[in-house]
Amino acid sequence: MGGAGNFELLKQALASLGPQPTAKAAGVKTSNDEAKLLAAAFEKVAERYLSDAFAGEFDKLISEYRVMLRENLAKADDAPLRAALNRARLQERILASTQMAEQAEACELLGLSGANPSATMRRKEDRHELLRFTVDGRAVYPLLQFDVEGRRIYPAMSHIIAAKPAEWSDFRLLHWLTREHLDFDDTPGAALGSDPEAVIAAFERETEPAVHG
């Protein structure tokens, strides 16, 4: 019921419950019982008005809350989803913290023609000479792989990629290369040029199957 209907209801209630004319109409006051009835009428009108005005809003709010609650419960109970989200966030952090070279820049670092950088770098990818990732739809290469002075890719990279177990993703390898290691003063990636044999040996130890006995 709209506001006009509620106003009519209020007028009718007042008309029916108000004091009726009597022989002493000029000097008669509303009795206590009539006052209570009048207050009850006001309460009923107010209750109906508020119910009509806000029922829709309350129903909508409750419905939205239930949807949100179901979604949150589903997310909280979905272990595979949580694991996938954690992996995606870790990958984003690794990529964001690693200096990258785009295809044209990689060709320039290697002293190669930039006429068709995509094809040039694709050949190196196919030969498993270096790691490649995609950021914002663009192919990028971790800068740590490049011997800038020698204008080449560090040869140790192809050995490490060849030794990478099938269960190791490229992201996992990049994480290992960019994480501090006890065998080095810095990260394995920082030692690719200065101590490549040690990096290869450390990676082989990292990936060798655990012996149970």
PDB file of C-alpha atoms in Angstrom:
ATOM      1  CA  MET A   1       0.000   0.000   0.000  1.00  0.00           C
ATOM      2  CA  GLY A   2       1.352   3.454  -0.924  1.00  0.00           C
ATOM      3  CA  GLY A   3       1.593   6.578   1.222  1.00  0.00           C
ATOM      4  CA  ALA A   4      -1.832   7.903   0.103  1.00  0.00           C
ATOM      5  CA  GLY A   5      -3.554   4.646   1.072  1.00  0.00           C
ATOM      6  CA  ASN A   6      -1.923   4.661   4.490  1.00  0.00           C
ATOM      7  CA  PHE A   7      -3.027   8.249   5.019  1.00  0.00           C
ATOM      8  CA  GLU A   8      -6.637   7.259   4.215  1.00  0.00           C
ATOM      9  CA  LEU A   9      -6.378   4.350   6.636  1.00  0.00           C
ATOM     10  CA  LEU A  10      -5.164   6.686   9.339  1.00  0.00           C
ATOM     11  CA  LYS A  11      -8.071   9.081   8.739  1.00  0.00           C
ATOM     12  CA  GLN A  12     -10.588   6.229   8.896  1.00  0.00           C
ATOM     13  CA  ALA A  13      -9.084   4.934  12.133  1.00  0.00           C
ATOM     14  CA  LEU A  14      -9.222   8.343  13.706  1.00  0.00           C
ATOM     15  CA  ALA A  15     -12.814   8.830  12.592  1.00  0.00           C
ATOM     16  CA  SER A  16     -13.980   5.476  13.947  1.00  0.00           C
ATOM     17  CA  LEU A  17     -12.068   5.548  17.245  1.00  0.00           C
ATOM     18  CA  GLY A  18     -12.326   9.197  18.141  1.00  0.00           C
ATOM     19  CA  PRO A  19     -14.852  10.511  20.693  1.00  0.00           C
ATOM     20  CA  GLN A  20     -18.483  10.422  19.521  1.00  0.00           C
ATOM     21  CA  PRO A  21     -20.832  13.413  20.022  1.00  0.00           C
ATOM     22  CA  THR A  22     -23.067  13.173  23.111  1.00  0.00           C
ATOM     23  CA  ALA A  23     -25.368  15.478  24.982  1.00  0.00           C
ATOM     24  CA  LYS A  24     -22.322  16.858  26.763  1.00  0.00           C
ATOM     25  CA  ALA A  25     -20.149  17.045  23.585  1.00  0.00           C
ATOM     26  CA  ALA A  26     -18.682  20.493  24.293  1.00  0.00           C
ATOM     27  CA  GLY A  27     -17.153  19.541  27.621  1.00  0.00           C
ATOM     28  CA  VAL A  28     -16.398  15.818  27.297  1.00  0.00           C
ATOM     29  CA  LYS A  29     -12.755  14.611  27.037  1.00  0.00           C
ATOM     30  CA  THR A  30     -11.546  11.427  25.412  1.00  0.00           C
ATOM     31  CA  SER A  31     -11.569   8.588  27.931  1.00  0.00           C
ATOM     32  CA  ASN A  32      -8.451   6.547  28.750  1.00  0.00           C
ATOM     33  CA  ASP A  33      -9.827   3.556  26.846  1.00  0.00           C
ATOM     34  CA  GLU A  34     -10.424   5.638  23.750  1.00  0.00           C
ATOM     35  CA  ALA A  35      -6.878   7.056  23.976  1.00  0.00           C
ATOM     36  CA  LYS A  36      -5.451   3.532  24.114  1.00  0.00           C
ATOM     37  CA  LEU A  37      -7.492   2.505  21.096  1.00  0.00           C
ATOM     38  CA  LEU A  38      -6.300   5.577  19.225  1.00  0.00           C
ATOM     39  CA  ALA A  39      -2.666   4.773  20.048  1.00  0.00           C
ATOM     40  CA  ALA A  40      -3.181   1.205  18.842  1.00  0.00           C
ATOM     41  CA  ALA A  41      -4.591   2.522  15.583  1.00  0.00           C
ATOM     42  CA  PHE A  42      -1.528   4.723  15.076  1.00  0.00           C
ATOM     43  CA  GLU A  43       0.729   1.729  15.779  1.00  0.00           C
ATOM     44  CA  LYS A  44      -1.068  -0.466  13.236  1.00  0.00           C
ATOM     45  CA  VAL A  45      -0.907   2.205  10.554  1.00  0.00           C
ATOM     46  CA  ALA A  46       2.787   2.848  11.203  1.00  0.00           C
ATOM     47  CA  GLU A  47       3.562  -0.872  11.164  1.00  0.00           C
ATOM     48  CA  ARG A  48       1.795  -1.389   7.854  1.00  0.00           C
ATOM     49  CA  TYR A  49       3.420   1.669   6.318  1.00  0.00           C
ATOM     50  CA  LEU A  50       6.930   0.631   7.347  1.00  0.00           C
ATOM     51  CA  SER A  51       6.311  -2.925   6.230  1.00  0.00           C
ATOM     52  CA  ASP A  52       5.165  -1.804   2.770  1.00  0.00           C
ATOM     53  CA  ALA A  53       7.928   0.767   2.410  1.00  0.00           C
ATOM     54  CA  PHE A  54      10.879  -1.378   3.464  1.00  0.00           C
ATOM     55  CA  ALA A  55       9.885  -4.992   2.866  1.00  0.00           C
ATOM     56  CA  GLY A  56      11.320  -4.922  -0.653  1.00  0.00           C
ATOM     57  CA  GLU A  57      14.599  -3.413   0.496  1.00  0.00           C
ATOM     58  CA  PHE A  58      14.995  -5.905   3.353  1.00  0.00           C
ATOM     59  CA  ASP A  59      14.235  -8.857   1.072  1.00  0.00           C
ATOM     60  CA  LYS A  60      16.815  -7.636  -1.436  1.00  0.00           C
ATOM     61  CA  LEU A  61      19.430  -7.115   1.276  1.00  0.00           C
ATOM     62  CA  ILE A  62      18.860 -10.568   2.750  1.00  0.00           C
ATOM     63  CA  SER A  63      19.009 -12.160  -0.702  1.00  0.00           C
ATOM     64  CA  GLU A  64      22.308 -10.452  -1.517  1.00  0.00           C
ATOM     65  CA  TYR A  65      23.746 -11.453   1.855  1.00  0.00           C
ATOM     66  CA  ARG A  66      22.789 -15.086   1.287  1.00  0.00           C
ATOM     67  CA  VAL A  67      24.462 -15.078  -2.144  1.00  0.00           C
ATOM     68  CA  MET A  68      27.615 -13.541  -0.668  1.00  0.00           C
ATOM     69  CA  LEU A  69      27.604 -16.078   2.163  1.00  0.00           C
ATOM     70  CA  ARG A  70      27.246 -19.008  -0.245  1.00  0.00           C
ATOM     71  CA  GLU A  71      30.091 -17.700  -2.419  1.00  0.00           C
ATOM     72  CA  ASN A  72      32.363 -17.205   0.576  1.00  0.00           C
ATOM     73  CA  LEU A  73      31.582 -20.655   1.936  1.00  0.00           C
ATOM     74  CA  ALA A  74      32.228 -22.198  -1.465  1.00  0.00           C
ATOM     75  CA  LYS A  75      35.567 -20.426  -1.737  1.00  0.00           C
ATOM     76  CA  ALA A  76      36.539 -21.355   1.807  1.00  0.00           C
ATOM     77  CA  ASP A  77      35.731 -25.025   1.253  1.00  0.00           C
ATOM     78  CA  ASP A  78      37.205 -25.313  -2.264  1.00  0.00           C
ATOM     79  CA  ALA A  79      40.769 -26.487  -1.629  1.00  0.00           C
ATOM     80  CA  PRO A  80      41.681 -26.891  -5.341  1.00  0.00           C
ATOM     81  CA  LEU A  81      40.482 -23.350  -6.025  1.00  0.00           C
ATOM     82  CA  ARG A  82      42.518 -21.962  -3.128  1.00  0.00           C
ATOM     83  CA  ALA A  83      45.596 -23.834  -4.330  1.00  0.00           C
ATOM     84  CA  ALA A  84      45.151 -22.550  -7.891  1.00  0.00           C
ATOM     85  CA  LEU A  85      44.723 -18.970  -6.685  1.00  0.00           C
ATOM     86  CA  ASN A  86      47.827 -19.247  -4.522  1.00  0.00           C
ATOM     87  CA  ARG A  87      49.839 -20.525  -7.487  1.00  0.00           C
ATOM     88  CA  ALA A  88      48.576 -17.715  -9.710  1.00  0.00           C
ATOM     89  CA  ARG A  89      49.469 -15.087  -7.097  1.00  0.00           C
ATOM     90  CA  LEU A  90      52.938 -16.574  -6.642  1.00  0.00           C
ATOM     91  CA  GLN A  91      53.499 -16.551 -10.402  1.00  0.00           C
ATOM     92  CA  GLU A  92      52.445 -12.910 -10.591  1.00  0.00           C
ATOM     93  CA  ARG A  93      54.869 -11.994  -7.800  1.00  0.00           C
ATOM     94  CA  ILE A  94      57.728 -13.868  -9.476  1.00  0.00           C
ATOM     95  CA  LEU A  95      57.134 -12.182 -12.829  1.00  0.00           C
ATOM     96  CA  ALA A  96      56.701  -8.752 -11.256  1.00  0.00           C
ATOM     97  CA  SER A  97      59.988  -9.052  -9.362  1.00  0.00           C
ATOM     98  CA  THR A  98      62.035 -10.308 -12.334  1.00  0.00           C
ATOM     99  CA  GLN A  99      63.564  -8.003 -14.938  1.00  0.00           C
ATOM    100  CA  MET A 100      62.341  -8.973 -18.386  1.00  0.00           C
ATOM    101  CA  ALA A 101      63.341  -8.306 -21.988  1.00  0.00           C
ATOM    102  CA  GLU A 102      60.760  -8.251 -24.767  1.00  0.00           C
ATOM    103  CA  GLN A 103      61.434  -9.961 -28.108  1.00  0.00           C
ATOM    104  CA  ALA A 104      62.952  -6.958 -29.882  1.00  0.00           C
ATOM    105  CA  GLU A 105      65.066  -6.151 -26.818  1.00  0.00           C
ATOM    106  CA  ALA A 106      66.234  -9.761 -26.590  1.00  0.00           C
ATOM    107  CA  CYS A 107      67.365  -9.674 -30.217  1.00  0.00           C
ATOM    108  CA  GLU A 108      69.275  -6.469 -29.536  1.00  0.00           C
ATOM    109  CA  LEU A 109      70.954  -7.977 -26.460  1.00  0.00           C
ATOM    110  CA  LEU A 110      72.031 -10.957 -28.562  1.00  0.00           C
ATOM    111  CA  GLY A 111      73.234  -8.847 -31.485  1.00  0.00           C
ATOM    112  CA  LEU A 112      70.622 -10.369 -33.794  1.00  0.00           C
ATOM    113  CA  SER A 113      68.505  -8.758 -36.483  1.00  0.00           C
ATOM    114  CA  GLY A 114      65.334  -7.122 -35.230  1.00  0.00           C
ATOM    115  CA  ALA A 115      63.540  -7.455 -38.563  1.00  0.00           C
ATOM    116  CA  ASN A 116      61.425 -10.340 -37.259  1.00  0.00           C
ATOM    117  CA  PRO A 117      62.133 -10.695 -33.537  1.00  0.00           C
ATOM    118  CA  SER A 118      59.246 -13.089 -32.970  1.00  0.00           C
ATOM    119  CA  ALA A 119      60.583 -15.663 -35.439  1.00  0.00           C
ATOM    120  CA  THR A 120      64.169 -15.179 -34.267  1.00  0.00           C
ATOM    121  CA  MET A 121      63.342 -15.771 -30.612  1.00  0.00           C
ATOM    122  CA  ARG A 122      60.942 -18.587 -31.455  1.00  0.00           C
ATOM    123  CA  ARG A 123      63.841 -20.573 -32.913  1.00  0.00           C
ATOM    124  CA  LYS A 124      65.757 -20.198 -29.653  1.00  0.00           C
ATOM    125  CA  GLU A 125      62.694 -21.219 -27.664  1.00  0.00           C
ATOM    126  CA  ASP A 126      62.247 -24.316 -29.828  1.00  0.00           C
ATOM    127  CA  ARG A 127      65.866 -25.274 -29.133  1.00  0.00           C
ATOM    128  CA  HIS A 128      65.175 -24.856 -25.388  1.00  0.00           C
ATOM    129  CA  GLU A 129      67.934 -22.304 -24.988  1.00  0.00           C
ATOM    130  CA  LEU A 130      66.016 -20.012 -22.640  1.00  0.00           C
ATOM    131  CA  LEU A 131      62.845 -19.492 -20.617  1.00  0.00           C
ATOM    132  CA  ARG A 132      59.952 -17.547 -22.103  1.00  0.00           C
ATOM    133  CA  PHE A 133      56.875 -16.140 -20.368  1.00  0.00           C
ATOM    134  CA  THR A 134      53.832 -14.127 -21.395  1.00  0.00           C
ATOM    135  CA  VAL A 135      53.025 -10.847 -19.651  1.00  0.00           C
ATOM    136  CA  ASP A 136      50.066  -8.737 -20.801  1.00  0.00           C
ATOM    137  CA  GLY A 137      49.942 -10.774 -24.011  1.00  0.00           C
ATOM    138  CA  ARG A 138      53.610 -10.146 -24.860  1.00  0.00           C
ATOM    139  CA  ALA A 139      56.464 -12.657 -24.954  1.00  0.00           C
ATOM    140  CA  VAL A 140      59.156 -11.771 -22.416  1.00  0.00           C
ATOM    141  CA  TYR A 141      62.417 -13.362 -21.315  1.00  0.00           C
ATOM    142  CA  PRO A 142      64.059 -13.139 -17.873  1.00  0.00           C
ATOM    143  CA  LEU A 143      67.083 -10.884 -18.206  1.00  0.00           C
ATOM    144  CA  LEU A 144      69.191 -13.100 -15.934  1.00  0.00           C
ATOM    145  CA  GLN A 145      69.569 -15.572 -18.834  1.00  0.00           C
ATOM    146  CA  PHE A 146      71.477 -13.104 -21.010  1.00  0.00           C
ATOM    147  CA  ASP A 147      75.232 -12.670 -21.071  1.00  0.00           C
ATOM    148  CA  VAL A 148      75.053  -8.995 -21.990  1.00  0.00           C
ATOM    149  CA  GLU A 149      78.814  -8.606 -22.418  1.00  0.00           C
ATOM    150  CA  GLY A 150      79.103 -11.739 -24.526  1.00  0.00           C
ATOM    151  CA  ARG A 151      75.841 -11.014 -26.422  1.00  0.00           C
ATOM    152  CA  ARG A 152      74.598 -14.531 -25.894  1.00  0.00           C
ATOM    153  CA  ILE A 153      72.380 -16.640 -23.679  1.00  0.00           C
ATOM    154  CA  TYR A 154      74.280 -18.286 -20.857  1.00  0.00           C
ATOM    155  CA  PRO A 155      75.013 -21.871 -22.029  1.00  0.00           C
ATOM    156  CA  ALA A 156      74.135 -23.199 -18.573  1.00  0.00           C
ATOM    157  CA  MET A 157      70.486 -22.339 -19.246  1.00  0.00           C
ATOM    158  CA  SER A 158      70.096 -24.994 -21.936  1.00  0.00           C
ATOM    159  CA  HIS A 159      71.640 -27.605 -19.608  1.00  0.00           C
ATOM    160  CA  ILE A 160      69.290 -26.638 -16.775  1.00  0.00           C
ATOM    161  CA  ILE A 161      66.215 -26.621 -19.021  1.00  0.00           C
ATOM    162  CA  ALA A 162      67.182 -30.052 -20.380  1.00  0.00           C
ATOM    163  CA  ALA A 163      67.548 -31.379 -16.826  1.00  0.00           C
ATOM    164  CA  LYS A 164      64.216 -29.928 -15.664  1.00  0.00           C
ATOM    165  CA  PRO A 165      61.890 -32.707 -14.467  1.00  0.00           C
ATOM    166  CA  ALA A 166      58.523 -33.051 -16.164  1.00  0.00           C
ATOM    167  CA  GLU A 167      56.712 -31.994 -12.990  1.00  0.00           C
ATOM    168  CA  TRP A 168      58.674 -28.744 -12.831  1.00  0.00           C
ATOM    169  CA  SER A 169      56.998 -25.814 -14.570  1.00  0.00           C
ATOM    170  CA  ASP A 170      58.957 -22.933 -16.076  1.00  0.00           C
ATOM    171  CA  PHE A 171      57.615 -20.773 -13.239  1.00  0.00           C
ATOM    172  CA  ARG A 172      59.061 -23.158 -10.679  1.00  0.00           C
ATOM    173  CA  LEU A 173      62.447 -23.080 -12.411  1.00  0.00           C
ATOM    174  CA  LEU A 174      62.409 -19.279 -12.524  1.00  0.00           C
ATOM    175  CA  HIS A 175      61.508 -19.224  -8.836  1.00  0.00           C
ATOM    176  CA  TRP A 176      64.495 -21.456  -8.071  1.00  0.00           C
ATOM    177  CA  LEU A 177      66.815 -19.275 -10.154  1.00  0.00           C
ATOM    178  CA  THR A 178      65.691 -16.071  -8.433  1.00  0.00           C
ATOM    179  CA  ARG A 179      65.683 -17.362  -4.849  1.00  0.00           C
ATOM    180  CA  GLU A 180      68.716 -17.082  -2.591  1.00  0.00           C
ATOM    181  CA  HIS A 181      70.671 -20.328  -2.344  1.00  0.00           C
ATOM    182  CA  LEU A 182      73.050 -21.594   0.321  1.00  0.00           C
ATOM    183  CA  ASP A 183      75.646 -22.580  -2.297  1.00  0.00           C
ATOM    184  CA  PHE A 184      75.973 -19.009  -3.560  1.00  0.00           C
ATOM    185  CA  ASP A 185      76.384 -15.559  -2.123  1.00  0.00           C
ATOM    186  CA  ASP A 186      73.327 -14.542  -4.134  1.00  0.00           C
ATOM    187  CA  THR A 187      70.820 -16.420  -6.275  1.00  0.00           C
ATOM    188  CA  PRO A 188      71.600 -19.231  -8.732  1.00  0.00           C
ATOM    189  CA  GLY A 189      70.561 -16.926 -11.555  1.00  0.00           C
ATOM    190  CA  ALA A 190      73.197 -14.395 -10.533  1.00  0.00           C
ATOM    191  CA  ALA A 191      75.882 -17.112 -10.773  1.00  0.00           C
ATOM    192  CA  LEU A 192      75.010 -18.319 -14.276  1.00  0.00           C
ATOM    193  CA  GLY A 193      77.960 -16.413 -15.708  1.00  0.00           C
ATOM    194  CA  SER A 194      80.495 -16.644 -12.885  1.00  0.00           C
ATOM    195  CA  ASP A 195      79.988 -20.261 -11.790  1.00  0.00           C
ATOM    196  CA  PRO A 196      77.766 -22.093 -14.271  1.00  0.00           C
ATOM    197  CA  GLU A 197      78.960 -25.601 -13.316  1.00  0.00           C
ATOM    198  CA  ALA A 198      78.012 -24.981  -9.684  1.00  0.00           C
ATOM    199  CA  VAL A 199      74.553 -23.761 -10.733  1.00  0.00           C
ATOM    200  CA  ILE A 200      73.980 -26.872 -12.847  1.00  0.00           C
ATOM    201  CA  ALA A 201      75.163 -29.130 -10.021  1.00  0.00           C
ATOM    202  CA  ALA A 202      72.945 -27.348  -7.488  1.00  0.00           C
ATOM    203  CA  PHE A 203      69.941 -27.729  -9.769  1.00  0.00           C
ATOM    204  CA  GLU A 204      70.608 -31.432 -10.267  1.00  0.00           C
ATOM    205  CA  ARG A 205      70.755 -31.911  -6.498  1.00  0.00           C
ATOM    206  CA  GLU A 206      67.529 -29.928  -6.120  1.00  0.00           C
ATOM    207  CA  THR A 207      65.667 -32.103  -8.596  1.00  0.00           C
ATOM    208  CA  GLU A 208      67.081 -35.541  -7.878  1.00  0.00           C
ATOM    209  CA  PRO A 209      64.438 -37.964  -6.565  1.00  0.00           C
ATOM    210  CA  ALA A 210      64.350 -38.493  -2.831  1.00  0.00           C
ATOM    211  CA  VAL A 211      65.748 -41.840  -1.732  1.00  0.00           C
ATOM    212  CA  HIS A 212      63.591 -43.729   0.770  1.00  0.00           C
ATOM    213  CA  GLY A 213      64.996 -46.690   2.604  1.00  0.00           C
TER     214      GLY A 213
END
